[in-house]
Short mmCIF file of C-alpha atoms and ligand atoms in Angstrom, two decimals:
data_model
loop_
_atom_site.label_atom_id
_atom_site.label_comp_id
_atom_site.label_asym_id
_atom_site.label_seq_id
_atom_site.Cartn_x
_atom_site.Cartn_y
_atom_site.Cartn_z
CA MET J 1 16.68 -5.61 -0.13
CA LYS J 2 15.33 -5.95 3.38
CA ILE J 3 11.66 -6.95 3.52
CA LYS J 4 9.24 -4.57 5.19
CA ILE J 5 5.77 -5.60 6.28
CA ALA J 6 2.83 -3.25 5.91
CA PRO J 7 -0.30 -4.65 7.56
CA SER J 8 -3.38 -3.32 5.79
CA ILE J 9 -5.93 -2.44 8.45
CA LEU J 10 -8.82 -3.30 6.13
CA SER J 11 -9.03 -6.73 7.78
CA ALA J 12 -8.61 -5.43 11.33
CA ASP J 13 -11.54 -5.50 13.75
CA PHE J 14 -12.78 -1.90 13.55
CA SER J 15 -14.58 -2.24 16.89
CA CYS J 16 -11.14 -2.47 18.50
CA LEU J 17 -8.91 -0.89 15.88
CA ALA J 18 -6.47 0.65 18.35
CA SER J 19 -5.76 -2.66 20.01
CA ASP J 20 -5.34 -4.48 16.65
CA ILE J 21 -2.92 -1.78 15.50
CA LYS J 22 -0.90 -1.93 18.72
CA LYS J 23 -0.79 -5.72 18.51
CA ALA J 24 0.48 -5.58 14.91
CA GLU J 25 3.05 -2.96 15.87
CA SER J 26 4.50 -5.07 18.65
CA ALA J 27 4.36 -8.11 16.35
CA GLY J 28 6.92 -6.49 14.04
CA ALA J 29 4.99 -4.36 11.54
CA ASP J 30 7.19 -1.78 9.79
CA MET J 31 4.39 0.58 8.74
CA PHE J 32 0.61 0.57 8.35
CA HIS J 33 -1.29 0.51 5.08
CA ILE J 34 -4.63 2.33 5.08
CA ASP J 35 -7.03 1.59 2.23
CA VAL J 36 -9.17 4.55 1.25
CA MET J 37 -12.02 3.65 -1.13
CA ASP J 38 -14.77 5.85 -2.52
CA GLY J 39 -17.33 3.49 -4.08
CA HIS J 40 -16.51 5.09 -7.43
CA PHE J 41 -12.98 4.21 -8.51
CA VAL J 42 -13.54 0.88 -6.74
CA PRO J 43 -16.82 -0.81 -5.74
CA ASN J 44 -16.42 -0.34 -1.99
CA ILE J 45 -16.35 2.49 0.57
CA THR J 46 -13.94 2.43 3.50
CA ILE J 47 -11.94 5.01 5.43
CA GLY J 48 -11.70 8.81 5.41
CA ALA J 49 -9.18 11.30 6.76
CA VAL J 50 -10.89 11.50 10.15
CA VAL J 51 -10.00 7.88 10.86
CA VAL J 52 -6.37 8.45 9.81
CA GLN J 53 -6.23 11.35 12.25
CA HIS J 54 -7.16 9.03 15.12
CA ILE J 55 -4.83 6.24 13.99
CA ARG J 56 -2.04 8.82 13.99
CA LYS J 57 -2.48 9.22 17.74
CA ILE J 58 -1.91 5.55 18.55
CA THR J 59 1.17 4.62 16.50
CA LYS J 60 4.46 6.22 15.54
CA LEU J 61 4.98 3.84 12.63
CA PRO J 62 4.72 5.35 9.14
CA LEU J 63 1.20 5.47 7.71
CA ASP J 64 0.83 4.75 4.01
CA VAL J 65 -2.52 6.00 2.73
CA HIS J 66 -3.55 4.08 -0.39
CA LEU J 67 -5.99 6.28 -2.27
CA MET J 68 -8.37 4.19 -4.37
CA ILE J 69 -10.54 7.18 -5.18
CA SER J 70 -11.45 9.30 -8.17
CA GLU J 71 -9.94 12.79 -8.21
CA PRO J 72 -7.31 12.02 -5.53
CA GLN J 73 -5.83 15.53 -5.87
CA LYS J 74 -8.86 16.92 -4.03
CA TYR J 75 -8.13 14.86 -0.90
CA ILE J 76 -4.34 14.46 -0.68
CA ASP J 77 -3.89 17.51 1.57
CA ASP J 78 -6.56 16.27 4.01
CA PHE J 79 -4.77 12.97 4.43
CA VAL J 80 -1.41 14.69 4.85
CA ALA J 81 -2.91 16.99 7.49
CA SER J 82 -4.29 13.89 9.24
CA GLY J 83 -0.81 12.47 9.60
CA ALA J 84 -0.03 10.37 6.51
CA ASP J 85 3.71 9.80 5.97
CA MET J 86 3.23 8.21 2.57
CA ILE J 87 0.56 8.81 -0.04
CA THR J 88 -0.10 6.21 -2.73
CA VAL J 89 -2.06 7.30 -5.79
CA HIS J 90 -3.22 5.29 -8.76
CA ILE J 91 -1.85 6.20 -12.15
CA GLU J 92 -5.32 5.41 -13.54
CA THR J 93 -6.73 8.37 -11.57
CA ILE J 94 -3.92 10.94 -11.49
CA GLY J 95 -1.89 10.57 -14.68
CA VAL J 96 1.81 11.38 -15.05
CA SER J 97 1.52 15.19 -14.99
CA GLY J 98 -0.73 15.13 -11.91
CA LEU J 99 1.70 12.85 -10.17
CA CYS J 100 4.66 15.09 -11.00
CA TYR J 101 2.79 18.10 -9.61
CA GLN J 102 1.85 16.32 -6.37
CA ALA J 103 5.34 14.84 -5.96
CA LYS J 104 6.85 18.32 -5.84
CA ARG J 105 4.27 19.53 -3.31
CA LEU J 106 4.59 16.48 -1.06
CA ALA J 107 8.40 16.59 -1.12
CA LEU J 108 8.22 20.06 0.44
CA LYS J 109 6.15 18.58 3.28
CA GLY J 110 8.45 15.60 3.78
CA VAL J 111 5.75 13.15 2.67
CA ARG J 112 6.70 10.27 0.38
CA ILE J 113 4.64 9.65 -2.75
CA GLY J 114 4.04 6.32 -4.42
CA VAL J 115 2.34 5.38 -7.65
CA SER J 116 0.09 2.35 -7.90
CA LEU J 117 -1.16 0.42 -10.89
CA ASN J 118 -3.93 -2.13 -11.27
CA PRO J 119 -3.20 -5.69 -12.44
CA ASN J 120 -4.46 -4.89 -15.95
CA THR J 121 -2.55 -1.61 -16.27
CA PRO J 122 0.70 -2.09 -18.20
CA LEU J 123 4.02 -0.94 -16.81
CA ALA J 124 4.36 1.45 -19.74
CA LYS J 125 1.72 3.68 -18.10
CA ILE J 126 3.99 4.47 -15.14
CA LYS J 127 7.39 4.50 -16.87
CA ASN J 128 7.48 8.29 -17.20
CA ALA J 129 6.24 8.69 -13.64
CA LEU J 130 9.04 6.69 -12.03
CA LYS J 131 11.39 9.65 -11.78
CA TYR J 132 8.85 11.51 -9.64
CA THR J 133 7.91 8.70 -7.26
CA ASP J 134 9.56 7.44 -4.10
CA PHE J 135 7.98 4.00 -4.38
CA VAL J 136 5.65 1.90 -6.51
CA LEU J 137 2.70 -0.15 -5.23
CA VAL J 138 1.94 -3.01 -7.62
CA MET J 139 -1.62 -4.27 -7.21
CA SER J 140 -1.80 -8.03 -7.27
CA VAL J 141 -5.62 -8.10 -7.01
CA ASN J 142 -8.22 -5.80 -8.52
CA PRO J 143 -8.60 -3.15 -5.82
CA GLY J 144 -11.74 -3.02 -3.72
CA PHE J 145 -11.62 -5.78 -1.15
CA SER J 146 -9.29 -7.71 1.08
CA GLY J 147 -9.24 -11.51 1.02
CA GLN J 148 -8.90 -11.90 -2.75
CA LYS J 149 -6.60 -14.30 -4.58
CA PHE J 150 -3.16 -13.16 -5.75
CA ILE J 151 -3.00 -12.70 -9.54
CA PRO J 152 0.30 -14.35 -10.62
CA LYS J 153 0.45 -12.53 -13.95
CA VAL J 154 1.74 -9.44 -12.07
CA LEU J 155 5.02 -11.23 -11.27
CA PRO J 156 6.70 -10.53 -14.63
CA LYS J 157 5.59 -6.90 -14.21
CA ILE J 158 7.36 -6.69 -10.82
CA ARG J 159 10.48 -8.27 -12.36
CA GLU J 160 10.52 -5.80 -15.24
CA LEU J 161 9.91 -2.90 -12.86
CA ARG J 162 12.76 -3.95 -10.56
CA ALA J 163 15.15 -3.88 -13.51
CA MET J 164 14.40 -0.19 -14.07
CA PHE J 165 13.51 1.11 -10.58
CA LYS J 166 15.78 1.07 -7.55
CA GLY J 167 13.32 2.39 -4.95
CA ASP J 168 10.83 0.51 -2.82
CA ILE J 169 8.43 -1.79 -4.65
CA ALA J 170 5.37 -2.77 -2.64
CA VAL J 171 2.98 -5.52 -3.62
CA ASP J 172 -0.64 -5.41 -2.48
CA GLY J 173 -3.32 -8.10 -2.60
CA GLY J 174 -3.51 -11.80 -1.84
CA ILE J 175 -0.20 -11.87 0.03
CA ASN J 176 0.48 -14.98 2.12
CA ASP J 177 3.71 -16.85 2.83
CA LEU J 178 3.68 -18.49 -0.63
CA THR J 179 2.77 -15.49 -2.77
CA ALA J 180 5.06 -13.30 -0.67
CA LYS J 181 8.01 -15.45 -1.68
CA ASP J 182 7.13 -15.16 -5.38
CA ALA J 183 6.69 -11.39 -5.09
CA TYR J 184 9.98 -11.00 -3.19
CA LEU J 185 11.90 -13.09 -5.71
CA ALA J 186 10.42 -10.96 -8.48
CA GLY J 187 11.79 -7.82 -6.79
CA ALA J 188 9.21 -6.51 -4.31
CA ASN J 189 10.53 -5.47 -0.87
CA ILE J 190 7.38 -4.17 0.86
CA LEU J 191 4.66 -6.74 1.46
CA VAL J 192 1.18 -5.39 2.15
CA ALA J 193 -1.11 -7.91 3.82
CA ALA J 194 -4.54 -7.56 5.38
CA SER J 195 -6.25 -10.93 5.83
CA TYR J 196 -3.07 -12.98 6.22
CA ILE J 197 -2.12 -10.95 9.30
CA PHE J 198 -5.37 -9.75 10.84
CA ASN J 199 -7.31 -13.00 10.28
CA SER J 200 -4.53 -15.06 11.85
CA ASN J 201 -4.58 -15.89 15.54
CA ASN J 202 -0.92 -14.96 15.94
CA TYR J 203 0.18 -11.70 14.27
CA LYS J 204 3.78 -12.24 15.31
CA LYS J 205 4.00 -15.62 13.58
CA ALA J 206 2.25 -14.31 10.47
CA ILE J 207 4.62 -11.32 10.20
CA ARG J 208 7.66 -13.49 10.88
CA ARG J 209 6.60 -15.94 8.14
CA LEU J 210 6.32 -13.08 5.67
CA LYS J 211 9.68 -11.62 6.67
CA ASN J 212 11.31 -15.04 6.39
CA VAL J 213 10.62 -15.35 2.69
CA GLY J 214 13.61 -13.06 2.15
C1 DX5 A 1 -7.30 -4.07 -1.95
C2 DX5 A 1 -6.48 -3.27 -0.95
C3 DX5 A 1 -5.53 -4.14 -0.23
C4 DX5 A 1 -6.20 -5.19 0.65
C5 DX5 A 1 -5.29 -6.37 0.84
O1 DX5 A 1 -8.05 -3.23 -2.71
O2 DX5 A 1 -5.74 -2.27 -1.59
O3 DX5 A 1 -4.61 -3.37 0.55
O4 DX5 A 1 -6.56 -4.66 1.91
O5 DX5 A 1 -6.00 -7.41 1.43
P1 DX5 A 1 -5.46 -8.90 1.44
O6 DX5 A 1 -4.06 -8.88 1.97
O7 DX5 A 1 -6.42 -9.64 2.30
O8 DX5 A 1 -5.50 -9.37 0.00
ZN1 ZN A 2 -4.14 -1.32 -0.45
#
């Protein structure tokens, strides 16, 4: 499968977010990954729908909103109204029946839904959800912060998932040119990366290196 790169804006410079986003877009980004954290499901607070609304004005690339929040159902519509093209929800917060319900609603709006799972959450927890999701986001760090180290024990999970799921598999956390290769060989085709791209002095080179692992 062709590799797609999703820069996570968490490591962008928020004092010049528009320019960082435009730079990443012209450097070859395929979509943007926006980390929404509530200080409850994860120990950090980041971005709300109002920011997504402004990001929507400066790029035409798809926006994937990664909801690391408790009670995501309450906020999904706000993020869709703000311009999200993809909504990623954690199985730990929404459960299979909640996901099925939201999948039907989002399909009517032309928004893709993805399910995410933490490194310690077994694949069994999302098996029954796979038929309702367009993509899966496998967390390769414990969610909350960018700049953490890739947890290699998620690789067998990606491999097992690829054997049963034909859609997009994204991997999120600790992605660099080395871990990207491992994740790709295991079956992931969307690479989410914050620090590797935004902390580099050449976004184009960083994105090309990630794409070249395929
Ligand atoms: C972690 C977030 C990730 C994070 C990735 O909770 O979901 O998207 O921004 O950051 P890096 O690529 O630096 O590990
Ligand atoms: Zn994320």
